[in-house]
N, CA, C and O atoms as a GROMACS GRO file, in nm:
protein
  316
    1UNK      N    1  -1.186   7.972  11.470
    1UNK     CA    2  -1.264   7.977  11.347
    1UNK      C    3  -1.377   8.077  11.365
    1UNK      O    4  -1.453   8.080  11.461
    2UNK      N    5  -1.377   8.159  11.261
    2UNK     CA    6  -1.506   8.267  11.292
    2UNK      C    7  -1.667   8.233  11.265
    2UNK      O    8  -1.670   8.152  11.173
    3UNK      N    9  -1.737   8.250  11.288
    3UNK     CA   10  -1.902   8.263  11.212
    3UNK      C   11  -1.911   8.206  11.083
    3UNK      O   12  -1.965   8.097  11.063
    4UNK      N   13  -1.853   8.289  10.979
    4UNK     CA   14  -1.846   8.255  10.866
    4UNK      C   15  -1.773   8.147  10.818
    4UNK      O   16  -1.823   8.067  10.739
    5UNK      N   17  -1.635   8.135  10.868
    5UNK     CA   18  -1.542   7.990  10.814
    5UNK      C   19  -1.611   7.853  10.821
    5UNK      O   20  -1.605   7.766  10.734
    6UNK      N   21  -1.709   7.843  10.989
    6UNK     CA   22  -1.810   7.796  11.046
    6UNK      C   23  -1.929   7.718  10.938
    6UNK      O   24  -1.963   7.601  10.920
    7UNK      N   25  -1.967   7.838  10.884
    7UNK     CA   26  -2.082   7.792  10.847
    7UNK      C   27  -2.034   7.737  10.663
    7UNK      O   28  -2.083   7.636  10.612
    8UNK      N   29  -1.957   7.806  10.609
    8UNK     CA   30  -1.911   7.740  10.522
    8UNK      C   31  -1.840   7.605  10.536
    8UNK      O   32  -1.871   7.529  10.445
    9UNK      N   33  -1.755   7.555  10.622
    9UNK     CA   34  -1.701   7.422  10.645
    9UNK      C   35  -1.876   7.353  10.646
    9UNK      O   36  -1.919   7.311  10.539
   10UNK      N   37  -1.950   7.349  10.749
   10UNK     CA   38  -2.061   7.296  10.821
   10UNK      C   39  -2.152   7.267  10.687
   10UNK      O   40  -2.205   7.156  10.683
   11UNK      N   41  -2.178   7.375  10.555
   11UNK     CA   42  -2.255   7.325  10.451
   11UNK      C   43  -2.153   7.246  10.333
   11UNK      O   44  -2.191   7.179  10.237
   12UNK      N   45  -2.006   7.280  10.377
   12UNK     CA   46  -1.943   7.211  10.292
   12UNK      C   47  -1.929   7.096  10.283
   12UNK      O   48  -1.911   7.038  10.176
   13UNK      N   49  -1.935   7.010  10.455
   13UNK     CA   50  -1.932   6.905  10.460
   13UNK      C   51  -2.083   6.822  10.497
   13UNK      O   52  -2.067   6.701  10.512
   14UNK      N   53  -2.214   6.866  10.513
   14UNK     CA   54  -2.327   6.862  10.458
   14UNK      C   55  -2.356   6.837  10.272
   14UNK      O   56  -2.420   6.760  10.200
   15UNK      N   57  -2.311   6.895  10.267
   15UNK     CA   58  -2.286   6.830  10.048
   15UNK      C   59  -2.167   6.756  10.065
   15UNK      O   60  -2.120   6.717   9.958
   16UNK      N   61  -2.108   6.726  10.158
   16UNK     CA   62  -2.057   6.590  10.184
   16UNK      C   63  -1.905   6.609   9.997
   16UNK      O   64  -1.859   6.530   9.915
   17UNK      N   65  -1.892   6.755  10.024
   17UNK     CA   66  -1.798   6.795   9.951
   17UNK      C   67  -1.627   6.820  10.038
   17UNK      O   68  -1.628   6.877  10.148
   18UNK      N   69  -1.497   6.776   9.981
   18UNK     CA   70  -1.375   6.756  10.005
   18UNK      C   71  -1.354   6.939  10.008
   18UNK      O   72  -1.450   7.001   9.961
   19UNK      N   73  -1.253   7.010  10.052
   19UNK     CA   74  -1.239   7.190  10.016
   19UNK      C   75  -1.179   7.197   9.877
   19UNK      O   76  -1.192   7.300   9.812
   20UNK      N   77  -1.115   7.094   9.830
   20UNK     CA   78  -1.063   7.075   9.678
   20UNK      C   79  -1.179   7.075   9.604
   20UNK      O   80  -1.178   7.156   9.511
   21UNK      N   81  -1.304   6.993   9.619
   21UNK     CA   82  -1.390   6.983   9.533
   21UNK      C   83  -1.454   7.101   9.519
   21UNK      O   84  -1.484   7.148   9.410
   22UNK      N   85  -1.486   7.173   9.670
   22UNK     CA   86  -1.565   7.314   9.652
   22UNK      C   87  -1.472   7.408   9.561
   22UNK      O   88  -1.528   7.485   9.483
   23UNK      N   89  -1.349   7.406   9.567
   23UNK     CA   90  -1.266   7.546   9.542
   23UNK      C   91  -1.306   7.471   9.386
   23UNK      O   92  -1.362   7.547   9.307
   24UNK      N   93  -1.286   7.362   9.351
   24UNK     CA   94  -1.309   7.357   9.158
   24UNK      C   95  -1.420   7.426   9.143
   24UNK      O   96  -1.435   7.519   9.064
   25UNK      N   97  -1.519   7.372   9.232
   25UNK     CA   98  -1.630   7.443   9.177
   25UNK      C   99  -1.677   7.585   9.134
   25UNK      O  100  -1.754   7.615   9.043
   26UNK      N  101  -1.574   7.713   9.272
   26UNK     CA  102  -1.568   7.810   9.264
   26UNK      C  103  -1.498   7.884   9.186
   26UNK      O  104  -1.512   8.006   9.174
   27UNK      N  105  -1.404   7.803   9.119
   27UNK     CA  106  -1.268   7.830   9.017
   27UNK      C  107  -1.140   7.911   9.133
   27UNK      O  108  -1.086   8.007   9.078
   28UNK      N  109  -1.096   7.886   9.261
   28UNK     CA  110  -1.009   7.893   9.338
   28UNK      C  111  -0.932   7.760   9.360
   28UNK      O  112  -0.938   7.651   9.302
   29UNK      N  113  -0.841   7.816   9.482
   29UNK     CA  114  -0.775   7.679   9.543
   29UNK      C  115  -0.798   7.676   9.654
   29UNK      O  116  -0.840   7.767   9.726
   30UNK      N  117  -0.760   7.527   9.690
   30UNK     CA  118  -0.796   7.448   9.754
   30UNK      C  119  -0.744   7.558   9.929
   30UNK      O  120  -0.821   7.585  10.020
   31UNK      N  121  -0.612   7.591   9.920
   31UNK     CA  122  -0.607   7.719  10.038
   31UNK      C  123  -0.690   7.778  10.077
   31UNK      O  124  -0.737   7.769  10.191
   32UNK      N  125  -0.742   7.884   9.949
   32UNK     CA  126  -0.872   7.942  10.001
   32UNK      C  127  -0.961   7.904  10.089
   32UNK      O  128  -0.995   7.930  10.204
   33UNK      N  129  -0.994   7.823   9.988
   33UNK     CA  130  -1.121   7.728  10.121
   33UNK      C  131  -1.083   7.700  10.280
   33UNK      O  132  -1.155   7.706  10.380
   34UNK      N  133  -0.964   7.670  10.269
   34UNK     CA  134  -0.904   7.597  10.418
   34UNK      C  135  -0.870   7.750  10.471
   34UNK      O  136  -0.944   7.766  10.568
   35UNK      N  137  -0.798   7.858  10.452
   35UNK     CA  138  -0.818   7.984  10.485
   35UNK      C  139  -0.913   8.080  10.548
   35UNK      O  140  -0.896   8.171  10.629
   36UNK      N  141  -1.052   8.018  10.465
   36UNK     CA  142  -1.158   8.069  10.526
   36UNK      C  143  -1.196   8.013  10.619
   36UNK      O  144  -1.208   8.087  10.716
   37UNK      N  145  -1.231   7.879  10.641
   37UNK     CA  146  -1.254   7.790  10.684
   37UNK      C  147  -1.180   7.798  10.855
   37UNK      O  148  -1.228   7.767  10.964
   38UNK      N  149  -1.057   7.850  10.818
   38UNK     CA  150  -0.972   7.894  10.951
   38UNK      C  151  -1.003   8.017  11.001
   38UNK      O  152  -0.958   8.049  11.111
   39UNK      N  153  -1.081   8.098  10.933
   39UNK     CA  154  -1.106   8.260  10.978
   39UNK      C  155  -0.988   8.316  10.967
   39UNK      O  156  -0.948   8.413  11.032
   40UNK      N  157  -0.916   8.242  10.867
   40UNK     CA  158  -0.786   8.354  10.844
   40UNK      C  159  -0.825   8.424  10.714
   40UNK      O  160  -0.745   8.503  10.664
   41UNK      N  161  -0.900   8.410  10.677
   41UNK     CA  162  -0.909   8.514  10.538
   41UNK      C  163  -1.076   8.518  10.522
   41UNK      O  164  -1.149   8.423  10.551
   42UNK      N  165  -1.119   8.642  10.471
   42UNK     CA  166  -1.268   8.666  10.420
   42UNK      C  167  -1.282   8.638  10.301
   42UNK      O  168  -1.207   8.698  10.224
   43UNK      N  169  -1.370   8.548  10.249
   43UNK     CA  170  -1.420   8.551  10.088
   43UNK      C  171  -1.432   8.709  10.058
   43UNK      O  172  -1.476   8.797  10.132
   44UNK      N  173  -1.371   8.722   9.901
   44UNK     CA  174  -1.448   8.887   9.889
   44UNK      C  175  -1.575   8.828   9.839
   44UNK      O  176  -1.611   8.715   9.807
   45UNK      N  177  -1.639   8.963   9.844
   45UNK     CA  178  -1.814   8.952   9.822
   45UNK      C  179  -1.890   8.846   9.700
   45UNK      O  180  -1.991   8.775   9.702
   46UNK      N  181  -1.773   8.878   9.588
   46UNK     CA  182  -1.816   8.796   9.504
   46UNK      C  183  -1.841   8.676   9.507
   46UNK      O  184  -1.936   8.629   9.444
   47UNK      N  185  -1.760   8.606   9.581
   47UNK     CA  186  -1.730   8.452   9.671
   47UNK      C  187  -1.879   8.431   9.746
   47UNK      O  188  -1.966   8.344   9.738
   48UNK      N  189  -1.860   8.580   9.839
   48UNK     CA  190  -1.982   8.525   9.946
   48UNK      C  191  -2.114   8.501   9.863
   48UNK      O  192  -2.183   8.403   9.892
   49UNK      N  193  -2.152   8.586   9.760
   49UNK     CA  194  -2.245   8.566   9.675
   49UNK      C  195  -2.284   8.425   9.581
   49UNK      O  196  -2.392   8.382   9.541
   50UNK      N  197  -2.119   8.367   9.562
   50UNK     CA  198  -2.157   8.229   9.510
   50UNK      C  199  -2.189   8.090   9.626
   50UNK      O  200  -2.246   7.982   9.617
   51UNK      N  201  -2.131   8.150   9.713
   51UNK     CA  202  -2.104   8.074   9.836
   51UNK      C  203  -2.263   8.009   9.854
   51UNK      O  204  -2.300   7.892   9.855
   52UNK      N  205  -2.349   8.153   9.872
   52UNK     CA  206  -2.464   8.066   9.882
   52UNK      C  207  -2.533   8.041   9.790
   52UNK      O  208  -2.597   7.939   9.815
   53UNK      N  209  -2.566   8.100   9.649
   53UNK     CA  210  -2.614   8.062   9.567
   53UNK      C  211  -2.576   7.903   9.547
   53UNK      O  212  -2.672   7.833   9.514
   54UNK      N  213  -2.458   7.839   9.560
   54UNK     CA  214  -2.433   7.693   9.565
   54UNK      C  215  -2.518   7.673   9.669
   54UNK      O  216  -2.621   7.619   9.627
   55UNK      N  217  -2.521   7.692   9.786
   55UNK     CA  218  -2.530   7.597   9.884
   55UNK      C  219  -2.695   7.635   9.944
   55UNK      O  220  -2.748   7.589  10.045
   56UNK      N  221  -2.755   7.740   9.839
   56UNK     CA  222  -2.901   7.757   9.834
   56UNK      C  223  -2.950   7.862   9.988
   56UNK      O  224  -3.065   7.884  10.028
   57UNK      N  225  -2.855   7.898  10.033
   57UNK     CA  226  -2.873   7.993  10.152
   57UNK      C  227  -2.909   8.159  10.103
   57UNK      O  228  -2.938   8.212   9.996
   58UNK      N  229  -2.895   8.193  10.201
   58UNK     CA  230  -2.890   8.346  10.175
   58UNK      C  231  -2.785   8.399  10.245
   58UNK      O  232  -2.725   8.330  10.328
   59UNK      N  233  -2.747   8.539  10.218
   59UNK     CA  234  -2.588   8.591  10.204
   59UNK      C  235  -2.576   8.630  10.363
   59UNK      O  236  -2.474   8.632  10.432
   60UNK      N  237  -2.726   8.663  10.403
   60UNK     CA  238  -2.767   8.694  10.574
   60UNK      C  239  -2.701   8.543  10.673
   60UNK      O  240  -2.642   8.538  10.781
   61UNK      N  241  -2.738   8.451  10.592
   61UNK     CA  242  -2.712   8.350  10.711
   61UNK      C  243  -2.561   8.323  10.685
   61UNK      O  244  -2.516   8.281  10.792
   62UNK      N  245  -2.481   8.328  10.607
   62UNK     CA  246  -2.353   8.310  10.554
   62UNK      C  247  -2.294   8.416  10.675
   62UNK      O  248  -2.238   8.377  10.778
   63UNK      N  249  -2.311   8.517  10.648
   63UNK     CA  250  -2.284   8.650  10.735
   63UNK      C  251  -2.344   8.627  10.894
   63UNK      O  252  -2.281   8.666  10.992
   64UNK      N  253  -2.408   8.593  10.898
   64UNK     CA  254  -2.441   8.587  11.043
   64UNK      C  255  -2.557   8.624  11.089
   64UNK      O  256  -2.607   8.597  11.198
   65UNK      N  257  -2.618   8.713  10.968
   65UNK     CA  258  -2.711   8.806  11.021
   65UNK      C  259  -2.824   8.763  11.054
   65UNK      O  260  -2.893   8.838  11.122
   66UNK      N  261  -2.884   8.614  11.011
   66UNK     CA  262  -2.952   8.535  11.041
   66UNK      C  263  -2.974   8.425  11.051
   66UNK      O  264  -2.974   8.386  10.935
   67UNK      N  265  -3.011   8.277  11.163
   67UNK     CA  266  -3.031   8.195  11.183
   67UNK      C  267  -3.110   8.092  11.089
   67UNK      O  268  -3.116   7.976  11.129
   68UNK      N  269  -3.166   8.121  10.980
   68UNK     CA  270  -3.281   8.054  10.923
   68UNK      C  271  -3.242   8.088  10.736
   68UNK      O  272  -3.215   8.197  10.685
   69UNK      N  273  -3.252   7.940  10.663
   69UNK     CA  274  -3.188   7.954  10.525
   69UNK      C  275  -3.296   8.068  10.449
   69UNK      O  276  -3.374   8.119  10.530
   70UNK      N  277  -3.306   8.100  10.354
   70UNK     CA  278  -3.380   8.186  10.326
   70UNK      C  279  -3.491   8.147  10.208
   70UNK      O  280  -3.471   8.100  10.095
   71UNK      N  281  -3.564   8.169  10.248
   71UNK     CA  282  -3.673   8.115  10.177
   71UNK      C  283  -3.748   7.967  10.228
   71UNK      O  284  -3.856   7.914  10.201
   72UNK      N  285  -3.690   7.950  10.272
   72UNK     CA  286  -3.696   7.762  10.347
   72UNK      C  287  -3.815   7.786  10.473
   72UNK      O  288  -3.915   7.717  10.488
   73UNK      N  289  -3.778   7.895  10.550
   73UNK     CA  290  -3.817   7.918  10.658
   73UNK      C  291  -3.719   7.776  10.791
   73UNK      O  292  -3.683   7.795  10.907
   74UNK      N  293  -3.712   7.694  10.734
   74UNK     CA  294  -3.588   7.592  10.812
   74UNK      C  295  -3.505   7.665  10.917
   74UNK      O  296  -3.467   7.774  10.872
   75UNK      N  297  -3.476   7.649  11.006
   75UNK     CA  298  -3.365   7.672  11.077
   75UNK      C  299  -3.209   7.623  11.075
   75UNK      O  300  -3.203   7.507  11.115
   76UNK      N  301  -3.138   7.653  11.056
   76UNK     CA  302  -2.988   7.666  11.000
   76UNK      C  303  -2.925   7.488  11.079
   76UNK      O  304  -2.920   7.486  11.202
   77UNK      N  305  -2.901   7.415  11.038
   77UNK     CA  306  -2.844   7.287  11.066
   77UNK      C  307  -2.694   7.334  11.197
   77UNK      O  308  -2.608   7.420  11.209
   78UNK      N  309  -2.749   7.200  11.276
   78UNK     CA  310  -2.641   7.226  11.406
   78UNK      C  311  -2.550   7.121  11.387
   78UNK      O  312  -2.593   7.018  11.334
   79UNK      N  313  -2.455   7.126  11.414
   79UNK     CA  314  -2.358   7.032  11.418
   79UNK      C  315  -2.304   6.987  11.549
   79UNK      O  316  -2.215   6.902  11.554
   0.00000   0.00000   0.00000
């Protein structure tokens, strides 16, 4: 699983959301989610952009590029 599949499973199941429930939300399927989730496939950008706007992050910590949610100053939840 890569960085990203990572941190999307980790806030997905933090909102204590099913990958069926997220993909309704995103208007995808339920694959997708489990796809990414496997690091077999990249959200395109548009995705990554809703990705955190749901889950209140920034597109840096989704990506990797930083440890800490944005704006929060918080440090990124460990599992």
């Amino acid at each position: 699983m890569n960085n990203l599949g990572l941190k999307i499973k980790e806030l997905r199941i933090e909102k204590e959301l099913t990958q069926g429930e997220l993909a309704k939300i995103l208007g995808i399927t339920q694959d997708s989610i489990s796809l990414w989730e496997k690091g077999k496939r990249i959200p395109d950008t548009p995705y990554i952009a809703k990705l955190a706007a749901y889950f209140d992050v920034s597109t840096d910590y989704l990506l990797g590029l930083s440890d800490e949610y944005e704006g929060t100053g918080k440090s990124a939840p460990t599992a």
